[in-house]
Amino acid sequence: MRDNPERFIESNTEISWLEYLNNMSMQGTWGYAKIIQAVADQLKLKITIAETHEGFREYSIIQPVSSTQQLTPVYLGHIDEYHYVSTLPCTSTSDFVEIYPEQSTQSSQPKQTRTQYINKYMKQKRANETQSPEAKEKRRVYAKEYRKRKQASGSSHSLALNIEAKQKKRLYAKEYRKQKQGSESSQPSPLSIEAKQKKKNARKGIYEA
């Protein structure tokens, strides 16, 4: 981002570019889309971000715009805007890469000062986002579409269950009728028994005569 500001600078209009980079380099700062894109470009990563908040997409894939190298997959969890969420256990820190070690002097600042600045920065950014009518409208439209897709998915699932239940009921009724017909055919009806008895009595009368 320092070497290729032309790719990212147009999306930042609030403060100077160097000031923005210095602020975002602080430990514990949230990673925005352009930061994650820069990380993917620099480290040749294919980053998949799983999302649970209904106002966002279910998942996002960020990878270098053009790369012929093999990309390393990385999976992150963004769960209701909590910090430090991972979808996999951290087993080792040996793979951590420091891109700009010469810029690490800011990490020596008191933790409380960094936390206060981050909170202030995030509060200001959220206020700017919520005050924008366009941002509100986009968020509302997306949330409406998300709920619509969710309801459609739930209704299709219920419809499939109803169809399956009806099919089972129909098969059971068919099998029941089949068994009932088989049972009735194996037992002589009262009419056939009476007819046989009359025929027998008639023959007996002929012999006696």
PDB file of C-alpha atoms in Angstrom:
ATOM      1  CA  MET A   1       0.000   0.000   0.000  1.00  0.00           C
ATOM      2  CA  ARG A   2       3.001   2.271   0.521  1.00  0.00           C
ATOM      3  CA  ASP A   3       4.622   1.238  -2.755  1.00  0.00           C
ATOM      4  CA  ASN A   4       1.401   1.236  -4.822  1.00  0.00           C
ATOM      5  CA  PRO A   5      -0.874   3.916  -3.364  1.00  0.00           C
ATOM      6  CA  GLU A   6      -2.633   4.485  -6.691  1.00  0.00           C
ATOM      7  CA  ARG A   7      -4.513   1.193  -6.224  1.00  0.00           C
ATOM      8  CA  PHE A   8      -6.051   2.147  -2.886  1.00  0.00           C
ATOM      9  CA  ILE A   9      -5.786   5.867  -2.204  1.00  0.00           C
ATOM     10  CA  GLU A  10      -8.927   6.855  -4.121  1.00  0.00           C
ATOM     11  CA  SER A  11     -11.072   4.932  -1.626  1.00  0.00           C
ATOM     12  CA  ASN A  12      -9.777   7.014   1.301  1.00  0.00           C
ATOM     13  CA  THR A  13     -10.828  10.680   1.415  1.00  0.00           C
ATOM     14  CA  GLU A  14     -11.048  11.437   5.141  1.00  0.00           C
ATOM     15  CA  ILE A  15      -7.367  11.816   6.085  1.00  0.00           C
ATOM     16  CA  SER A  16      -3.976  11.812   4.360  1.00  0.00           C
ATOM     17  CA  TRP A  17      -2.779   8.509   2.932  1.00  0.00           C
ATOM     18  CA  LEU A  18       0.332   8.228   5.136  1.00  0.00           C
ATOM     19  CA  GLU A  19      -1.667   9.100   8.248  1.00  0.00           C
ATOM     20  CA  TYR A  20      -4.214   6.438   7.345  1.00  0.00           C
ATOM     21  CA  LEU A  21      -1.477   3.813   6.890  1.00  0.00           C
ATOM     22  CA  ASN A  22       0.141   4.768  10.191  1.00  0.00           C
ATOM     23  CA  ASN A  23      -3.199   4.499  11.995  1.00  0.00           C
ATOM     24  CA  MET A  24      -4.057   1.145  10.426  1.00  0.00           C
ATOM     25  CA  SER A  25      -0.592  -0.237  11.280  1.00  0.00           C
ATOM     26  CA  MET A  26      -1.372  -0.110  15.005  1.00  0.00           C
ATOM     27  CA  GLN A  27      -1.736  -3.451  16.741  1.00  0.00           C
ATOM     28  CA  GLY A  28      -5.382  -4.483  17.165  1.00  0.00           C
ATOM     29  CA  THR A  29      -6.806  -2.224  14.440  1.00  0.00           C
ATOM     30  CA  TRP A  30      -9.629  -3.650  12.357  1.00  0.00           C
ATOM     31  CA  GLY A  31      -8.773  -4.757   8.831  1.00  0.00           C
ATOM     32  CA  TYR A  32     -10.875  -3.120   6.131  1.00  0.00           C
ATOM     33  CA  ALA A  33     -11.376  -4.385   2.584  1.00  0.00           C
ATOM     34  CA  LYS A  34      -8.445  -2.479   1.097  1.00  0.00           C
ATOM     35  CA  ILE A  35      -6.130  -3.656   3.892  1.00  0.00           C
ATOM     36  CA  ILE A  36      -7.135  -7.285   3.337  1.00  0.00           C
ATOM     37  CA  GLN A  37      -6.737  -6.861  -0.430  1.00  0.00           C
ATOM     38  CA  ALA A  38      -3.219  -5.513   0.080  1.00  0.00           C
ATOM     39  CA  VAL A  39      -2.340  -8.454   2.347  1.00  0.00           C
ATOM     40  CA  ALA A  40      -3.658 -10.917  -0.238  1.00  0.00           C
ATOM     41  CA  ASP A  41      -1.591  -9.226  -2.966  1.00  0.00           C
ATOM     42  CA  GLN A  42       1.596  -9.087  -0.896  1.00  0.00           C
ATOM     43  CA  LEU A  43       1.506 -12.628   0.521  1.00  0.00           C
ATOM     44  CA  LYS A  44      -0.200 -14.329  -2.451  1.00  0.00           C
ATOM     45  CA  LEU A  45      -3.202 -15.466  -0.385  1.00  0.00           C
ATOM     46  CA  LYS A  46      -6.733 -16.544  -1.210  1.00  0.00           C
ATOM     47  CA  ILE A  47      -8.641 -15.212   1.806  1.00  0.00           C
ATOM     48  CA  THR A  48     -12.150 -16.543   2.500  1.00  0.00           C
ATOM     49  CA  ILE A  49     -14.106 -14.575   5.121  1.00  0.00           C
ATOM     50  CA  ALA A  50     -17.179 -16.273   6.630  1.00  0.00           C
ATOM     51  CA  GLU A  51     -19.859 -13.798   7.762  1.00  0.00           C
ATOM     52  CA  THR A  52     -22.774 -14.267  10.182  1.00  0.00           C
ATOM     53  CA  HIS A  53     -24.153 -10.727  10.323  1.00  0.00           C
ATOM     54  CA  GLU A  54     -27.382 -10.530   8.296  1.00  0.00           C
ATOM     55  CA  GLY A  55     -26.388  -7.166   6.873  1.00  0.00           C
ATOM     56  CA  PHE A  56     -23.441  -8.593   4.947  1.00  0.00           C
ATOM     57  CA  ARG A  57     -22.815 -11.341   2.412  1.00  0.00           C
ATOM     58  CA  GLU A  58     -22.518 -14.882   3.790  1.00  0.00           C
ATOM     59  CA  TYR A  59     -18.906 -15.123   2.686  1.00  0.00           C
ATOM     60  CA  SER A  60     -16.343 -13.108   0.704  1.00  0.00           C
ATOM     61  CA  ILE A  61     -13.306 -14.283  -1.254  1.00  0.00           C
ATOM     62  CA  ILE A  62     -10.364 -11.902  -1.622  1.00  0.00           C
ATOM     63  CA  GLN A  63      -7.346 -12.814  -3.744  1.00  0.00           C
ATOM     64  CA  PRO A  64      -4.711 -11.074  -5.879  1.00  0.00           C
ATOM     65  CA  VAL A  65      -6.103  -9.403  -8.965  1.00  0.00           C
ATOM     66  CA  SER A  66      -3.540 -11.084 -11.211  1.00  0.00           C
ATOM     67  CA  SER A  67      -1.157 -13.787 -10.039  1.00  0.00           C
ATOM     68  CA  THR A  68       0.368 -16.820 -11.737  1.00  0.00           C
ATOM     69  CA  GLN A  69       1.701 -18.240  -8.473  1.00  0.00           C
ATOM     70  CA  GLN A  70       0.058 -20.863  -6.287  1.00  0.00           C
ATOM     71  CA  LEU A  71      -2.164 -19.117  -3.740  1.00  0.00           C
ATOM     72  CA  THR A  72      -2.214 -20.098  -0.071  1.00  0.00           C
ATOM     73  CA  PRO A  73      -5.787 -20.447   1.291  1.00  0.00           C
ATOM     74  CA  VAL A  74      -6.658 -18.588   4.507  1.00  0.00           C
ATOM     75  CA  TYR A  75     -10.043 -18.791   6.270  1.00  0.00           C
ATOM     76  CA  LEU A  76     -11.295 -16.062   8.619  1.00  0.00           C
ATOM     77  CA  GLY A  77     -14.484 -15.734  10.649  1.00  0.00           C
ATOM     78  CA  HIS A  78     -16.299 -12.391  10.968  1.00  0.00           C
ATOM     79  CA  ILE A  79     -18.903 -13.153  13.621  1.00  0.00           C
ATOM     80  CA  ASP A  80     -21.182 -10.246  14.574  1.00  0.00           C
ATOM     81  CA  GLU A  81     -18.261  -7.800  14.407  1.00  0.00           C
ATOM     82  CA  TYR A  82     -16.355  -9.353  17.318  1.00  0.00           C
ATOM     83  CA  HIS A  83     -12.569  -9.097  17.430  1.00  0.00           C
ATOM     84  CA  TYR A  84     -10.128 -12.001  17.169  1.00  0.00           C
ATOM     85  CA  VAL A  85     -12.380 -14.723  15.752  1.00  0.00           C
ATOM     86  CA  SER A  86     -10.718 -17.685  14.042  1.00  0.00           C
ATOM     87  CA  THR A  87     -12.315 -20.657  12.289  1.00  0.00           C
ATOM     88  CA  LEU A  88      -9.231 -22.803  12.980  1.00  0.00           C
ATOM     89  CA  PRO A  89      -7.107 -23.287  16.124  1.00  0.00           C
ATOM     90  CA  CYS A  90      -3.776 -21.477  16.142  1.00  0.00           C
ATOM     91  CA  THR A  91      -1.150 -24.216  16.535  1.00  0.00           C
ATOM     92  CA  SER A  92       1.980 -22.271  15.743  1.00  0.00           C
ATOM     93  CA  THR A  93       3.267 -18.716  15.326  1.00  0.00           C
ATOM     94  CA  SER A  94       6.244 -19.692  13.177  1.00  0.00           C
ATOM     95  CA  ASP A  95       4.431 -18.789   9.948  1.00  0.00           C
ATOM     96  CA  PHE A  96       3.747 -15.171  10.893  1.00  0.00           C
ATOM     97  CA  VAL A  97       5.294 -12.715   8.423  1.00  0.00           C
ATOM     98  CA  GLU A  98       6.271  -9.140   9.216  1.00  0.00           C
ATOM     99  CA  ILE A  99       6.100  -7.060   6.053  1.00  0.00           C
ATOM    100  CA  TYR A 100       7.481  -3.769   7.400  1.00  0.00           C
ATOM    101  CA  PRO A 101       9.660  -4.496  10.433  1.00  0.00           C
ATOM    102  CA  GLU A 102      11.124  -0.980  10.295  1.00  0.00           C
ATOM    103  CA  GLN A 103       7.681   0.456  11.072  1.00  0.00           C
ATOM    104  CA  SER A 104       7.268  -1.475  14.326  1.00  0.00           C
ATOM    105  CA  THR A 105       8.223   1.457  16.564  1.00  0.00           C
ATOM    106  CA  GLN A 106       4.572   2.386  17.002  1.00  0.00           C
ATOM    107  CA  SER A 107       3.933  -0.849  18.867  1.00  0.00           C
ATOM    108  CA  SER A 108       5.904   0.590  21.792  1.00  0.00           C
ATOM    109  CA  GLN A 109       3.179   3.139  22.497  1.00  0.00           C
ATOM    110  CA  PRO A 110       1.140   2.583  25.644  1.00  0.00           C
ATOM    111  CA  LYS A 111      -1.661   0.104  25.062  1.00  0.00           C
ATOM    112  CA  GLN A 112      -4.227   2.406  26.609  1.00  0.00           C
ATOM    113  CA  THR A 113      -3.393   5.207  24.161  1.00  0.00           C
ATOM    114  CA  ARG A 114      -3.729   2.865  21.186  1.00  0.00           C
ATOM    115  CA  THR A 115      -7.048   1.529  22.470  1.00  0.00           C
ATOM    116  CA  GLN A 116      -8.437   5.030  22.982  1.00  0.00           C
ATOM    117  CA  TYR A 117      -7.399   6.090  19.501  1.00  0.00           C
ATOM    118  CA  ILE A 118      -8.882   2.980  17.886  1.00  0.00           C
ATOM    119  CA  ASN A 119     -12.170   3.438  19.731  1.00  0.00           C
ATOM    120  CA  LYS A 120     -12.321   7.092  18.697  1.00  0.00           C
ATOM    121  CA  TYR A 121     -11.460   6.279  15.089  1.00  0.00           C
ATOM    122  CA  MET A 122     -14.060   3.509  14.854  1.00  0.00           C
ATOM    123  CA  LYS A 123     -16.713   5.696  16.479  1.00  0.00           C
ATOM    124  CA  GLN A 124     -16.063   8.487  13.976  1.00  0.00           C
ATOM    125  CA  LYS A 125     -16.073   6.111  11.001  1.00  0.00           C
ATOM    126  CA  ARG A 126     -19.319   4.447  12.095  1.00  0.00           C
ATOM    127  CA  ALA A 127     -20.903   7.860  12.564  1.00  0.00           C
ATOM    128  CA  ASN A 128     -19.878   8.851   9.031  1.00  0.00           C
ATOM    129  CA  GLU A 129     -21.257   5.613   7.620  1.00  0.00           C
ATOM    130  CA  THR A 130     -24.575   5.816   9.465  1.00  0.00           C
ATOM    131  CA  GLN A 131     -25.066   9.470   8.458  1.00  0.00           C
ATOM    132  CA  SER A 132     -24.811   8.618   4.767  1.00  0.00           C
ATOM    133  CA  PRO A 133     -28.269   8.063   3.205  1.00  0.00           C
ATOM    134  CA  GLU A 134     -26.680   5.942   0.476  1.00  0.00           C
ATOM    135  CA  ALA A 135     -25.036   3.661   3.039  1.00  0.00           C
ATOM    136  CA  LYS A 136     -28.325   3.307   4.921  1.00  0.00           C
ATOM    137  CA  GLU A 137     -30.215   2.500   1.724  1.00  0.00           C
ATOM    138  CA  LYS A 138     -27.642  -0.088   0.590  1.00  0.00           C
ATOM    139  CA  ARG A 139     -27.694  -1.769   3.986  1.00  0.00           C
ATOM    140  CA  ARG A 140     -31.501  -1.791   4.057  1.00  0.00           C
ATOM    141  CA  VAL A 141     -31.767  -3.256   0.542  1.00  0.00           C
ATOM    142  CA  TYR A 142     -29.199  -5.938   1.289  1.00  0.00           C
ATOM    143  CA  ALA A 143     -30.863  -6.887   4.584  1.00  0.00           C
ATOM    144  CA  LYS A 144     -34.226  -7.115   2.798  1.00  0.00           C
ATOM    145  CA  GLU A 145     -32.767  -9.365   0.084  1.00  0.00           C
ATOM    146  CA  TYR A 146     -31.062 -11.520   2.716  1.00  0.00           C
ATOM    147  CA  ARG A 147     -34.303 -12.032   4.631  1.00  0.00           C
ATOM    148  CA  LYS A 148     -36.138 -12.798   1.379  1.00  0.00           C
ATOM    149  CA  ARG A 149     -33.581 -15.461   0.421  1.00  0.00           C
ATOM    150  CA  LYS A 150     -33.710 -16.914   3.914  1.00  0.00           C
ATOM    151  CA  GLN A 151     -37.523 -17.081   3.894  1.00  0.00           C
ATOM    152  CA  ALA A 152     -37.514 -18.640   0.418  1.00  0.00           C
ATOM    153  CA  SER A 153     -35.041 -21.245   1.571  1.00  0.00           C
ATOM    154  CA  GLY A 154     -37.163 -22.031   4.647  1.00  0.00           C
ATOM    155  CA  SER A 155     -40.407 -22.244   2.647  1.00  0.00           C
ATOM    156  CA  SER A 156     -38.851 -24.544   0.044  1.00  0.00           C
ATOM    157  CA  HIS A 157     -37.601 -26.771   2.834  1.00  0.00           C
ATOM    158  CA  SER A 158     -41.092 -26.897   4.402  1.00  0.00           C
ATOM    159  CA  LEU A 159     -42.628 -27.630   0.996  1.00  0.00           C
ATOM    160  CA  ALA A 160     -40.220 -30.518   0.480  1.00  0.00           C
ATOM    161  CA  LEU A 161     -41.129 -31.923   3.900  1.00  0.00           C
ATOM    162  CA  ASN A 162     -44.866 -31.646   3.131  1.00  0.00           C
ATOM    163  CA  ILE A 163     -44.445 -33.422  -0.206  1.00  0.00           C
ATOM    164  CA  GLU A 164     -42.428 -36.171   1.449  1.00  0.00           C
ATOM    165  CA  ALA A 165     -45.052 -36.607   4.192  1.00  0.00           C
ATOM    166  CA  LYS A 166     -47.884 -36.793   1.627  1.00  0.00           C
ATOM    167  CA  GLN A 167     -45.977 -39.355  -0.405  1.00  0.00           C
ATOM    168  CA  LYS A 168     -45.369 -41.518   2.657  1.00  0.00           C
ATOM    169  CA  LYS A 169     -49.056 -41.291   3.598  1.00  0.00           C
ATOM    170  CA  ARG A 170     -50.116 -42.267   0.070  1.00  0.00           C
ATOM    171  CA  LEU A 171     -47.749 -45.257   0.007  1.00  0.00           C
ATOM    172  CA  TYR A 172     -48.968 -46.378   3.431  1.00  0.00           C
ATOM    173  CA  ALA A 173     -52.636 -46.168   2.326  1.00  0.00           C
ATOM    174  CA  LYS A 174     -51.853 -48.124  -0.842  1.00  0.00           C
ATOM    175  CA  GLU A 175     -50.047 -50.836   1.115  1.00  0.00           C
ATOM    176  CA  TYR A 176     -52.888 -50.983   3.654  1.00  0.00           C
ATOM    177  CA  ARG A 177     -55.516 -51.472   0.913  1.00  0.00           C
ATOM    178  CA  LYS A 178     -53.379 -54.157  -0.700  1.00  0.00           C
ATOM    179  CA  GLN A 179     -53.058 -56.082   2.578  1.00  0.00           C
ATOM    180  CA  LYS A 180     -56.784 -55.705   3.260  1.00  0.00           C
ATOM    181  CA  GLN A 181     -57.711 -57.048  -0.175  1.00  0.00           C
ATOM    182  CA  GLY A 182     -55.368 -60.009   0.283  1.00  0.00           C
ATOM    183  CA  SER A 183     -56.891 -60.783   3.671  1.00  0.00           C
ATOM    184  CA  GLU A 184     -60.453 -60.656   2.301  1.00  0.00           C
ATOM    185  CA  SER A 185     -59.655 -62.902  -0.666  1.00  0.00           C
ATOM    186  CA  SER A 186     -58.127 -65.566   1.593  1.00  0.00           C
ATOM    187  CA  GLN A 187     -61.334 -65.808   3.691  1.00  0.00           C
ATOM    188  CA  PRO A 188     -64.671 -66.997   2.051  1.00  0.00           C
ATOM    189  CA  SER A 189     -67.452 -64.457   2.173  1.00  0.00           C
ATOM    190  CA  PRO A 190     -70.747 -65.258   4.072  1.00  0.00           C
ATOM    191  CA  LEU A 191     -72.670 -65.232   0.756  1.00  0.00           C
ATOM    192  CA  SER A 192     -70.458 -67.901  -0.790  1.00  0.00           C
ATOM    193  CA  ILE A 193     -70.846 -70.079   2.342  1.00  0.00           C
ATOM    194  CA  GLU A 194     -74.650 -69.718   2.240  1.00  0.00           C
ATOM    195  CA  ALA A 195     -74.777 -70.592  -1.465  1.00  0.00           C
ATOM    196  CA  LYS A 196     -72.715 -73.711  -0.912  1.00  0.00           C
ATOM    197  CA  GLN A 197     -75.006 -74.771   1.953  1.00  0.00           C
ATOM    198  CA  LYS A 198     -78.141 -74.344  -0.179  1.00  0.00           C
ATOM    199  CA  LYS A 199     -76.570 -76.340  -2.982  1.00  0.00           C
ATOM    200  CA  LYS A 200     -75.652 -79.091  -0.546  1.00  0.00           C
ATOM    201  CA  ASN A 201     -79.201 -79.215   0.899  1.00  0.00           C
ATOM    202  CA  ALA A 202     -80.691 -79.383  -2.597  1.00  0.00           C
ATOM    203  CA  ARG A 203     -78.540 -82.369  -3.484  1.00  0.00           C
ATOM    204  CA  LYS A 204     -79.468 -84.045  -0.218  1.00  0.00           C
ATOM    205  CA  GLY A 205     -83.213 -83.608  -0.999  1.00  0.00           C
ATOM    206  CA  ILE A 206     -82.777 -85.242  -4.421  1.00  0.00           C
ATOM    207  CA  TYR A 207     -81.058 -88.264  -2.932  1.00  0.00           C
ATOM    208  CA  GLU A 208     -83.778 -88.678  -0.263  1.00  0.00           C
ATOM    209  CA  ALA A 209     -86.511 -88.502  -2.880  1.00  0.00           C
TER     210      ALA A 209
END
